[in-house]
Amino acid sequence: MRKKNVVLTDVPVTGYAAEGKALAKIDGKVIFIEGGVMPGDVVDVRLSKNKKDWAEGKATTIHTYSPDRVEPFCEHFGLCGGCKWQMMPYSLQLQYKQQQVQDHLSRIGRMPLPEMNPILGSELTEKYRNKLEFTFSNKAYLTTEEIAAAGDGEIMQRSALGFHVPRLFDKVLDINTCYLQDEPTNLIRNTIKEYALANNLPFYDIRNHEGWLRNLVIRVLRTGEVMVNLVLHHESKEERIALLDHLLAKVPSITTLLYTFNPKKNDSIFDLEPKVYFGKGYAEERLEDFTFKIGPKSFFQTNTHQGERLYQVTRDFAGLTGNEVVYDLYCGTGSIGIFVSRMAKKVIGIELIKEAIDDAIENADRNDVKNAQFYAGDVIDICDDAFFAAHGAPDVIITDPPRAGMHEKLVQKLLEIAAPKIVYVSCNPATQARDLALLHEKYTVEKIQPVDMFPHTHHIENVVLLKRRDTDLTS
Ligand code: SAH
């Protein structure tokens, strides 16, 4: 059974592993399965990797459907990479996420863990994202049915505005209705697409790097603001003005409309200069009674409601009384630091991206926060002894690293500095577990709270409170 291209038949799926892969066990060997299957299904699997203790592959046929399955609500389910868990009831999704965190943390071994708090599910399981990015492509993904239905010699519609198809970098799935974001998101996307098709505006060709329409970023915020940024390959003034005016006329609820020229080969707008066509050029979002400025390039938690709960958990775990020096590592636009600032003596935020720090300073100002300072640079370079000496010994360190987790050098520094408490916010419980194992040298895990920010996906956010072992913080 070590050969590749083996097809395993009638495999009962029993669970989920990391990264949303379904799991089965055959004669003690673990099989990771991709392709829209869930526990309770019985499937055939074509293996792409086959090692001694484990194998992985794609489900080719589902023989028996799990009795837990529900009907996916989206017409694009199965092809779109967006909401792969729609066939599972939300309560079951939460159960698997809770289990994931438990599995990762308990695998650390040696380290005693408190009982985990039950995961905080999202009240909104549809239309929960405040930001969506769509891609224009002249290479629509077509199913074999669509190709067959078109018949010989027929010219097929190959322009698409939607999402990249997983693993096919140049193929985009055309989207009619997306349930990830509240209206007017579908109206905006479909208005632009219909206008572009009617006027023969060229959709981008990602292989040959030609075409005009590239990306569409839509933010719909709970302040009622709607911000749109249309990314074009180059200027074509008359066409641009006609298109943007058409959009504003059809969607009067747009509060800010921007456009950006991107002549580069990659899609990132980080190094580009968005230009304001209509409105103030940015939007605002509210968390409790704080407001945050969101520019076209700013990072902001994409699920506002759950983002607010995540920060509430973080603030609660920090257990602030007003006298603490709090460090907010990987602070982005400063939102966590600002959110906890009223309960702290002072907040020091650190973040790699200079523009995010500019936003953080502006956000602090906008919320009348006077006890927060923000510094741009790599946490590993900034967090040295001189920095901590200059800004004060930390009482609480909040850390919210990207998926890769913390750099080992930073973990070593945190062990040296030995703040009484660390609140570790993570979007990847696997790397979080790895870092906790290192921090165990001086810390114990006191509390664990998973938060679901992304219903119908396998992504998990998890907050952990660590207490330095020689301190008694209950007093
Ligand atoms: N705490 C913020 C953002 C968390 S996302 C919030 O809740 O909104 C992680 C952030 O870490 C990103 O903004 C990223 O730019 C930043 N980052 C990544 N590597 C870094 C490093 N080595 N040093 C400092 N910041 C880093």
Tab-separated table of N, CA and C in Angstrom, residues 43-173:
chain	number	residue	atom	x	y	z
A	43	VAL	N	-16.148	6.981	1.511
A	43	VAL	CA	-15.658	7.520	0.233
A	43	VAL	C	-14.540	6.670	-0.375
A	44	ASP	N	-14.300	6.879	-1.665
A	44	ASP	CA	-13.089	6.360	-2.312
A	44	ASP	C	-12.073	7.497	-2.341
A	45	VAL	N	-10.805	7.139	-2.134
A	45	VAL	CA	-9.761	8.167	-2.072
A	45	VAL	C	-8.622	7.807	-3.018
A	46	ARG	N	-8.291	8.742	-3.924
A	46	ARG	CA	-7.109	8.542	-4.776
A	46	ARG	C	-5.922	9.185	-4.073
A	47	LEU	N	-4.926	8.384	-3.740
A	47	LEU	CA	-3.800	8.886	-2.948
A	47	LEU	C	-2.812	9.663	-3.818
A	48	SER	N	-2.347	10.793	-3.275
A	48	SER	CA	-1.303	11.552	-3.962
A	48	SER	C	0.017	11.423	-3.216
A	49	LYS	N	-0.068	11.136	-1.926
A	49	LYS	CA	1.129	10.844	-1.131
A	49	LYS	C	0.844	9.590	-0.343
A	50	ASN	N	1.876	8.767	-0.195
A	50	ASN	CA	1.655	7.509	0.505
A	50	ASN	C	2.910	7.121	1.283
A	51	LYS	N	2.914	7.458	2.554
A	51	LYS	CA	4.088	7.161	3.402
A	51	LYS	C	3.774	5.954	4.280
A	52	LYS	N	4.757	5.656	5.126
A	52	LYS	CA	4.593	4.466	5.960
A	52	LYS	C	3.417	4.607	6.948
A	53	ASP	N	3.403	5.770	7.656
A	53	ASP	CA	2.376	5.923	8.694
A	53	ASP	C	1.163	6.729	8.257
A	54	TRP	N	1.316	7.439	7.151
A	54	TRP	CA	0.195	8.273	6.732
A	54	TRP	C	0.166	8.401	5.213
A	55	ALA	N	-1.009	8.806	4.728
A	55	ALA	CA	-1.154	9.033	3.290
A	55	ALA	C	-2.117	10.185	3.106
A	56	GLU	N	-2.101	10.793	1.909
A	56	GLU	CA	-3.122	11.803	1.661
A	56	GLU	C	-3.605	11.720	0.232
A	57	GLY	N	-4.838	12.176	0.042
A	57	GLY	CA	-5.403	12.096	-1.290
A	57	GLY	C	-6.734	12.810	-1.379
A	58	LYS	N	-7.362	12.650	-2.507
A	58	LYS	CA	-8.606	13.355	-2.782
A	58	LYS	C	-9.749	12.352	-2.891
A	59	ALA	N	-10.898	12.722	-2.363
A	59	ALA	CA	-12.064	11.847	-2.477
A	59	ALA	C	-12.552	11.874	-3.920
A	60	THR	N	-12.763	10.705	-4.504
A	60	THR	CA	-13.251	10.664	-5.887
A	60	THR	C	-14.748	10.337	-5.947
A	61	THR	N	-15.190	9.517	-5.039
A	61	THR	CA	-16.609	9.129	-5.011
A	61	THR	C	-17.079	9.094	-3.559
A	62	ILE	N	-18.284	9.595	-3.343
A	62	ILE	CA	-18.870	9.447	-2.003
A	62	ILE	C	-19.944	8.365	-2.107
A	63	HIS	N	-19.726	7.239	-1.429
A	63	HIS	CA	-20.688	6.126	-1.508
A	63	HIS	C	-21.846	6.318	-0.540
A	64	THR	N	-21.501	6.745	0.665
A	64	THR	CA	-22.540	6.960	1.670
A	64	THR	C	-22.372	8.355	2.228
A	65	TYR	N	-23.459	9.099	2.298
A	65	TYR	CA	-23.387	10.440	2.852
A	65	TYR	C	-23.637	10.409	4.356
A	66	SER	N	-22.891	11.208	5.073
A	66	SER	CA	-23.077	11.293	6.517
A	66	SER	C	-24.505	11.735	6.831
A	67	PRO	N	-25.126	11.102	7.841
A	67	PRO	CA	-26.485	11.531	8.209
A	67	PRO	C	-26.506	12.956	8.761
A	68	ASP	N	-25.331	13.477	9.119
A	68	ASP	CA	-25.276	14.842	9.663
A	68	ASP	C	-25.270	15.916	8.578
A	69	ARG	N	-25.141	15.520	7.334
A	69	ARG	CA	-25.027	16.517	6.261
A	69	ARG	C	-26.249	17.416	6.166
A	70	VAL	N	-25.994	18.693	5.839
A	70	VAL	CA	-27.089	19.617	5.521
A	70	VAL	C	-26.865	20.122	4.097
A	71	GLU	N	-27.910	20.673	3.512
A	71	GLU	CA	-27.826	21.173	2.140
A	71	GLU	C	-27.024	22.482	2.133
A	72	PRO	N	-25.937	22.557	1.371
A	72	PRO	CA	-25.196	23.823	1.290
A	72	PRO	C	-26.106	24.924	0.725
A	73	PHE	N	-25.968	26.149	1.260
A	73	PHE	CA	-26.904	27.205	0.860
A	73	PHE	C	-26.436	27.972	-0.367
A	74	CYS	N	-25.184	27.731	-0.810
A	74	CYS	CA	-24.639	28.560	-1.887
A	74	CYS	C	-24.516	27.755	-3.176
A	75	GLU	N	-24.905	28.379	-4.295
A	75	GLU	CA	-24.834	27.681	-5.592
A	75	GLU	C	-23.387	27.369	-5.997
A	76	HIS	N	-22.422	28.085	-5.428
A	76	HIS	CA	-21.020	27.900	-5.820
A	76	HIS	C	-20.285	26.884	-4.950
A	77	PHE	N	-21.003	26.311	-3.977
A	77	PHE	CA	-20.382	25.342	-3.083
A	77	PHE	C	-19.788	24.181	-3.884
A	78	GLY	N	-18.599	23.766	-3.493
A	78	GLY	CA	-17.978	22.620	-4.170
A	78	GLY	C	-16.863	23.058	-5.108
A	79	LEU	N	-17.063	24.197	-5.781
A	79	LEU	CA	-16.023	24.710	-6.674
A	79	LEU	C	-15.280	25.858	-6.014
A	80	CYS	N	-16.042	26.714	-5.348
A	80	CYS	CA	-15.447	27.886	-4.712
A	80	CYS	C	-14.681	27.430	-3.474
A	81	GLY	N	-13.521	28.008	-3.250
A	81	GLY	CA	-12.749	27.613	-2.075
A	81	GLY	C	-13.213	28.310	-0.808
A	82	GLY	N	-14.184	29.190	-0.924
A	82	GLY	CA	-14.554	30.066	0.189
A	82	GLY	C	-15.124	29.394	1.422
A	83	CYS	N	-16.208	28.691	1.303
A	83	CYS	CA	-16.921	28.177	2.492
A	83	CYS	C	-17.059	26.663	2.396
A	84	LYS	N	-15.959	25.968	2.598
A	84	LYS	CA	-15.913	24.528	2.305
A	84	LYS	C	-16.710	23.661	3.276
A	85	TRP	N	-17.118	24.226	4.403
A	85	TRP	CA	-17.803	23.412	5.402
A	85	TRP	C	-19.332	23.601	5.419
A	86	GLN	N	-19.862	24.150	4.324
A	86	GLN	CA	-21.313	24.399	4.308
A	86	GLN	C	-22.163	23.150	4.444
A	87	MET	N	-21.595	22.001	4.151
A	87	MET	CA	-22.391	20.773	4.241
A	87	MET	C	-22.510	20.304	5.694
A	88	MET	N	-21.855	21.037	6.599
A	88	MET	CA	-21.911	20.633	8.008
A	88	MET	C	-22.755	21.614	8.808
A	89	PRO	N	-23.623	21.123	9.695
A	89	PRO	CA	-24.361	22.050	10.549
A	89	PRO	C	-23.361	22.905	11.350
A	90	TYR	N	-23.717	24.140	11.613
A	90	TYR	CA	-22.769	25.045	12.270
A	90	TYR	C	-22.323	24.506	13.634
A	91	SER	N	-23.266	23.905	14.360
A	91	SER	CA	-22.915	23.381	15.693
A	91	SER	C	-21.802	22.326	15.593
A	92	LEU	N	-21.844	21.546	14.526
A	92	LEU	CA	-20.828	20.509	14.330
A	92	LEU	C	-19.487	21.145	13.918
A	93	GLN	N	-19.553	22.192	13.102
A	93	GLN	CA	-18.319	22.915	12.730
A	93	GLN	C	-17.605	23.392	13.996
A	94	LEU	N	-18.406	23.945	14.919
A	94	LEU	CA	-17.820	24.460	16.163
A	94	LEU	C	-17.191	23.331	16.982
A	95	GLN	N	-17.880	22.212	16.993
A	95	GLN	CA	-17.365	21.045	17.727
A	95	GLN	C	-16.000	20.622	17.172
A	96	TYR	N	-15.866	20.591	15.831
A	96	TYR	CA	-14.587	20.188	15.241
A	96	TYR	C	-13.487	21.221	15.505
A	97	LYS	N	-13.866	22.489	15.523
A	97	LYS	CA	-12.853	23.515	15.789
A	97	LYS	C	-12.355	23.411	17.230
A	98	GLN	N	-13.314	23.208	18.133
A	98	GLN	CA	-12.957	23.039	19.536
A	98	GLN	C	-11.981	21.849	19.686
A	99	GLN	N	-12.305	20.775	18.987
A	99	GLN	CA	-11.483	19.560	19.030
A	99	GLN	C	-10.078	19.809	18.473
A	100	GLN	N	-10.025	20.596	17.396
A	100	GLN	CA	-8.734	20.951	16.784
A	100	GLN	C	-7.810	21.629	17.781
A	101	VAL	N	-8.353	22.607	18.486
A	101	VAL	CA	-7.547	23.351	19.460
A	101	VAL	C	-7.087	22.392	20.552
A	102	GLN	N	-8.029	21.611	21.019
A	102	GLN	CA	-7.713	20.619	22.059
A	102	GLN	C	-6.588	19.682	21.601
A	103	ASP	N	-6.705	19.179	20.379
A	103	ASP	CA	-5.705	18.237	19.854
A	103	ASP	C	-4.331	18.895	19.775
A	104	HIS	N	-4.281	20.101	19.214
A	104	HIS	CA	-2.990	20.779	19.066
A	104	HIS	C	-2.331	21.031	20.415
A	105	LEU	N	-3.132	21.566	21.341
A	105	LEU	CA	-2.541	21.928	22.633
A	105	LEU	C	-2.152	20.695	23.438
A	106	SER	N	-2.963	19.659	23.371
A	106	SER	CA	-2.642	18.494	24.199
A	106	SER	C	-1.437	17.735	23.640
A	107	ARG	N	-1.170	17.887	22.329
A	107	ARG	CA	-0.017	17.226	21.734
A	107	ARG	C	1.309	17.774	22.243
A	108	ILE	N	1.243	18.968	22.844
A	108	ILE	CA	2.479	19.520	23.393
A	108	ILE	C	3.048	18.578	24.445
A	109	GLY	N	2.149	17.843	25.103
A	109	GLY	CA	2.607	16.928	26.152
A	109	GLY	C	3.080	17.692	27.378
A	110	ARG	N	3.540	17.011	28.349
A	110	ARG	CA	4.158	17.578	29.558
A	110	ARG	C	3.392	18.724	30.216
A	111	MET	N	2.763	19.535	29.413
A	111	MET	CA	2.219	20.787	29.925
A	111	MET	C	0.784	20.581	30.410
A	112	PRO	N	0.523	20.785	31.698
A	112	PRO	CA	-0.851	20.631	32.161
A	112	PRO	C	-1.739	21.748	31.590
A	113	LEU	N	-2.933	21.377	31.163
A	113	LEU	CA	-3.819	22.366	30.550
A	113	LEU	C	-5.107	22.488	31.344
A	114	PRO	N	-5.618	23.695	31.474
A	114	PRO	CA	-6.923	23.842	32.130
A	114	PRO	C	-8.009	23.386	31.165
A	115	GLU	N	-9.206	23.219	31.677
A	115	GLU	CA	-10.297	22.868	30.784
A	115	GLU	C	-10.551	24.044	29.833
A	116	MET	N	-10.713	23.752	28.575
A	116	MET	CA	-10.944	24.825	27.610
A	116	MET	C	-12.337	25.402	27.757
A	117	ASN	N	-12.456	26.714	27.549
A	117	ASN	CA	-13.796	27.302	27.468
A	117	ASN	C	-14.425	26.861	26.144
A	118	PRO	N	-15.747	26.707	26.136
A	118	PRO	CA	-16.387	26.339	24.864
A	118	PRO	C	-16.190	27.452	23.833
A	119	ILE	N	-15.944	27.082	22.601
A	119	ILE	CA	-15.694	28.051	21.533
A	119	ILE	C	-16.854	29.047	21.421
A	120	LEU	N	-16.510	30.306	21.192
A	120	LEU	CA	-17.535	31.333	20.989
A	120	LEU	C	-17.935	31.330	19.521
A	121	GLY	N	-19.120	30.840	19.250
A	121	GLY	CA	-19.611	30.790	17.871
A	121	GLY	C	-20.027	32.171	17.397
A	122	SER	N	-20.124	32.308	16.099
A	122	SER	CA	-20.488	33.594	15.509
A	122	SER	C	-22.008	33.688	15.381
A	123	GLU	N	-22.580	34.801	15.849
A	123	GLU	CA	-24.032	34.970	15.710
A	123	GLU	C	-24.408	35.009	14.237
A	124	LEU	N	-23.594	35.716	13.483
A	124	LEU	CA	-23.809	35.768	12.034
A	124	LEU	C	-23.011	34.631	11.405
A	125	THR	N	-23.689	33.716	10.724
A	125	THR	CA	-22.931	32.667	10.040
A	125	THR	C	-22.908	32.924	8.529
A	126	GLU	N	-23.650	33.931	8.090
A	126	GLU	CA	-23.545	34.398	6.706
A	126	GLU	C	-23.332	35.905	6.761
A	127	LYS	N	-22.801	36.446	5.679
A	127	LYS	CA	-22.625	37.906	5.559
A	127	LYS	C	-21.855	38.479	6.731
A	128	TYR	N	-20.839	37.738	7.173
A	128	TYR	CA	-20.110	38.173	8.364
A	128	TYR	C	-18.822	38.912	8.040
A	129	ARG	N	-18.412	38.937	6.786
A	129	ARG	CA	-17.136	39.588	6.464
A	129	ARG	C	-17.330	41.059	6.110
A	130	ASN	N	-16.442	41.900	6.626
A	130	ASN	CA	-16.527	43.318	6.241
A	130	ASN	C	-15.672	43.606	5.009
A	131	LYS	N	-14.830	42.654	4.598
A	131	LYS	CA	-13.976	42.870	3.435
A	131	LYS	C	-13.986	41.652	2.520
A	132	LEU	N	-14.161	41.899	1.232
A	132	LEU	CA	-14.035	40.819	0.247
A	132	LEU	C	-13.236	41.318	-0.938
A	133	GLU	N	-12.426	40.448	-1.489
A	133	GLU	CA	-11.675	40.807	-2.685
A	133	GLU	C	-12.008	39.847	-3.806
A	134	PHE	N	-12.429	40.414	-4.931
A	134	PHE	CA	-12.738	39.604	-6.119
A	134	PHE	C	-11.682	39.851	-7.187
A	135	THR	N	-11.507	38.863	-8.048
A	135	THR	CA	-10.502	38.949	-9.103
A	135	THR	C	-11.183	38.875	-10.473
A	136	PHE	N	-10.727	39.724	-11.378
A	136	PHE	CA	-11.182	39.643	-12.772
A	136	PHE	C	-10.241	38.691	-13.515
A	137	SER	N	-10.800	37.897	-14.397
A	137	SER	CA	-9.939	37.017	-15.185
A	137	SER	C	-10.584	36.728	-16.537
A	138	ASN	N	-9.756	36.600	-17.551
A	138	ASN	CA	-10.287	36.177	-18.857
A	138	ASN	C	-10.241	34.653	-18.993
A	139	LYS	N	-9.934	33.989	-17.845
A	139	LYS	CA	-9.909	32.517	-17.855
A	139	LYS	C	-10.865	31.990	-16.797
A	140	ALA	N	-12.151	32.101	-17.096
A	140	ALA	CA	-13.127	31.592	-16.143
A	140	ALA	C	-12.931	30.103	-15.969
A	141	TYR	N	-13.157	29.639	-14.776
A	141	TYR	CA	-13.152	28.205	-14.553
A	141	TYR	C	-14.469	27.653	-15.094
A	142	LEU	N	-14.386	26.660	-15.968
A	142	LEU	CA	-15.605	26.052	-16.497
A	142	LEU	C	-15.649	24.593	-16.078
A	143	THR	N	-16.819	24.151	-15.691
A	143	THR	CA	-16.941	22.738	-15.333
A	143	THR	C	-17.031	21.917	-16.628
A	144	THR	N	-16.775	20.636	-16.525
A	144	THR	CA	-16.868	19.807	-17.736
A	144	THR	C	-18.295	19.841	-18.287
A	145	GLU	N	-19.283	19.987	-17.383
A	145	GLU	CA	-20.683	20.078	-17.844
A	145	GLU	C	-20.875	21.333	-18.688
A	146	GLU	N	-20.301	22.433	-18.216
A	146	GLU	CA	-20.450	23.698	-18.948
A	146	GLU	C	-19.798	23.602	-20.325
A	147	ILE	N	-18.631	22.973	-20.364
A	147	ILE	CA	-17.925	22.840	-21.639
A	147	ILE	C	-18.738	21.954	-22.592
A	148	ALA	N	-19.267	20.858	-22.044
A	148	ALA	CA	-20.054	19.940	-22.865
A	148	ALA	C	-21.336	20.604	-23.360
A	149	ALA	N	-21.971	21.372	-22.475
A	149	ALA	CA	-23.253	22.002	-22.806
A	149	ALA	C	-23.090	23.041	-23.910
A	150	ALA	N	-21.904	23.647	-23.998
A	150	ALA	CA	-21.708	24.732	-24.961
A	150	ALA	C	-21.699	24.222	-26.404
A	151	GLY	N	-21.332	22.982	-26.590
A	151	GLY	CA	-21.339	22.427	-27.947
A	151	GLY	C	-20.161	22.885	-28.786
A	152	ASP	N	-20.024	22.270	-29.956
A	152	ASP	CA	-18.872	22.551	-30.821
A	152	ASP	C	-18.929	23.963	-31.395
A	153	GLY	N	-17.783	24.589	-31.415
A	153	GLY	CA	-17.648	25.846	-32.147
A	153	GLY	C	-18.324	27.039	-31.496
A	154	GLU	N	-19.041	26.824	-30.422
A	154	GLU	CA	-19.737	27.933	-29.792
A	154	GLU	C	-18.731	28.786	-29.010
A	155	ILE	N	-18.884	30.099	-29.071
A	155	ILE	CA	-17.972	30.951	-28.313
A	155	ILE	C	-18.467	31.027	-26.877
A	156	MET	N	-17.604	30.634	-25.965
A	156	MET	CA	-18.043	30.577	-24.576
A	156	MET	C	-17.614	31.806	-23.813
A	157	GLN	N	-18.431	32.135	-22.829
A	157	GLN	CA	-18.099	33.274	-21.980
A	157	GLN	C	-16.928	32.899	-21.080
A	158	ARG	N	-15.791	33.538	-21.299
A	158	ARG	CA	-14.624	33.180	-20.509
A	158	ARG	C	-14.221	34.276	-19.534
A	159	SER	N	-14.973	35.368	-19.468
A	159	SER	CA	-14.615	36.426	-18.525
A	159	SER	C	-15.295	36.162	-17.196
A	160	ALA	N	-14.533	36.291	-16.122
A	160	ALA	CA	-15.099	35.989	-14.809
A	160	ALA	C	-14.709	37.076	-13.811
A	161	LEU	N	-15.602	37.307	-12.861
A	161	LEU	CA	-15.274	38.168	-11.730
A	161	LEU	C	-15.698	37.390	-10.490
A	162	GLY	N	-14.715	36.938	-9.755
A	162	GLY	CA	-15.056	36.092	-8.609
A	162	GLY	C	-13.832	35.722	-7.806
A	163	PHE	N	-13.757	34.455	-7.418
A	163	PHE	CA	-12.663	33.984	-6.557
A	163	PHE	C	-11.756	33.012	-7.301
A	164	HIS	N	-10.485	33.018	-6.935
A	164	HIS	CA	-9.550	32.037	-7.479
A	164	HIS	C	-10.014	30.638	-7.125
A	165	VAL	N	-9.869	29.732	-8.061
A	165	VAL	CA	-10.190	28.334	-7.779
A	165	VAL	C	-8.976	27.744	-7.056
A	166	PRO	N	-9.197	27.041	-5.934
A	166	PRO	CA	-8.056	26.523	-5.184
A	166	PRO	C	-7.097	25.733	-6.084
A	167	ARG	N	-5.828	26.033	-5.982
A	167	ARG	CA	-4.739	25.333	-6.689
A	167	ARG	C	-4.646	25.584	-8.197
A	168	LEU	N	-5.592	26.337	-8.769
A	168	LEU	CA	-5.480	26.680	-10.199
A	168	LEU	C	-5.257	28.187	-10.268
A	169	PHE	N	-4.004	28.619	-10.303
A	169	PHE	CA	-3.715	30.018	-10.031
A	169	PHE	C	-4.294	30.971	-11.078
A	170	ASP	N	-4.471	30.501	-12.314
A	170	ASP	CA	-4.966	31.422	-13.345
A	170	ASP	C	-6.465	31.292	-13.584
A	171	LYS	N	-7.131	30.424	-12.841
A	171	LYS	CA	-8.565	30.223	-13.071
A	171	LYS	C	-9.393	30.902	-11.978
A	172	VAL	N	-10.420	31.599	-12.438
A	172	VAL	CA	-11.283	32.296	-11.493
A	172	VAL	C	-12.707	31.802	-11.682
A	173	LEU	N	-13.362	31.533	-10.556
A	173	LEU	CA	-14.746	31.083	-10.598
A	173	LEU	C	-15.654	32.308	-10.607
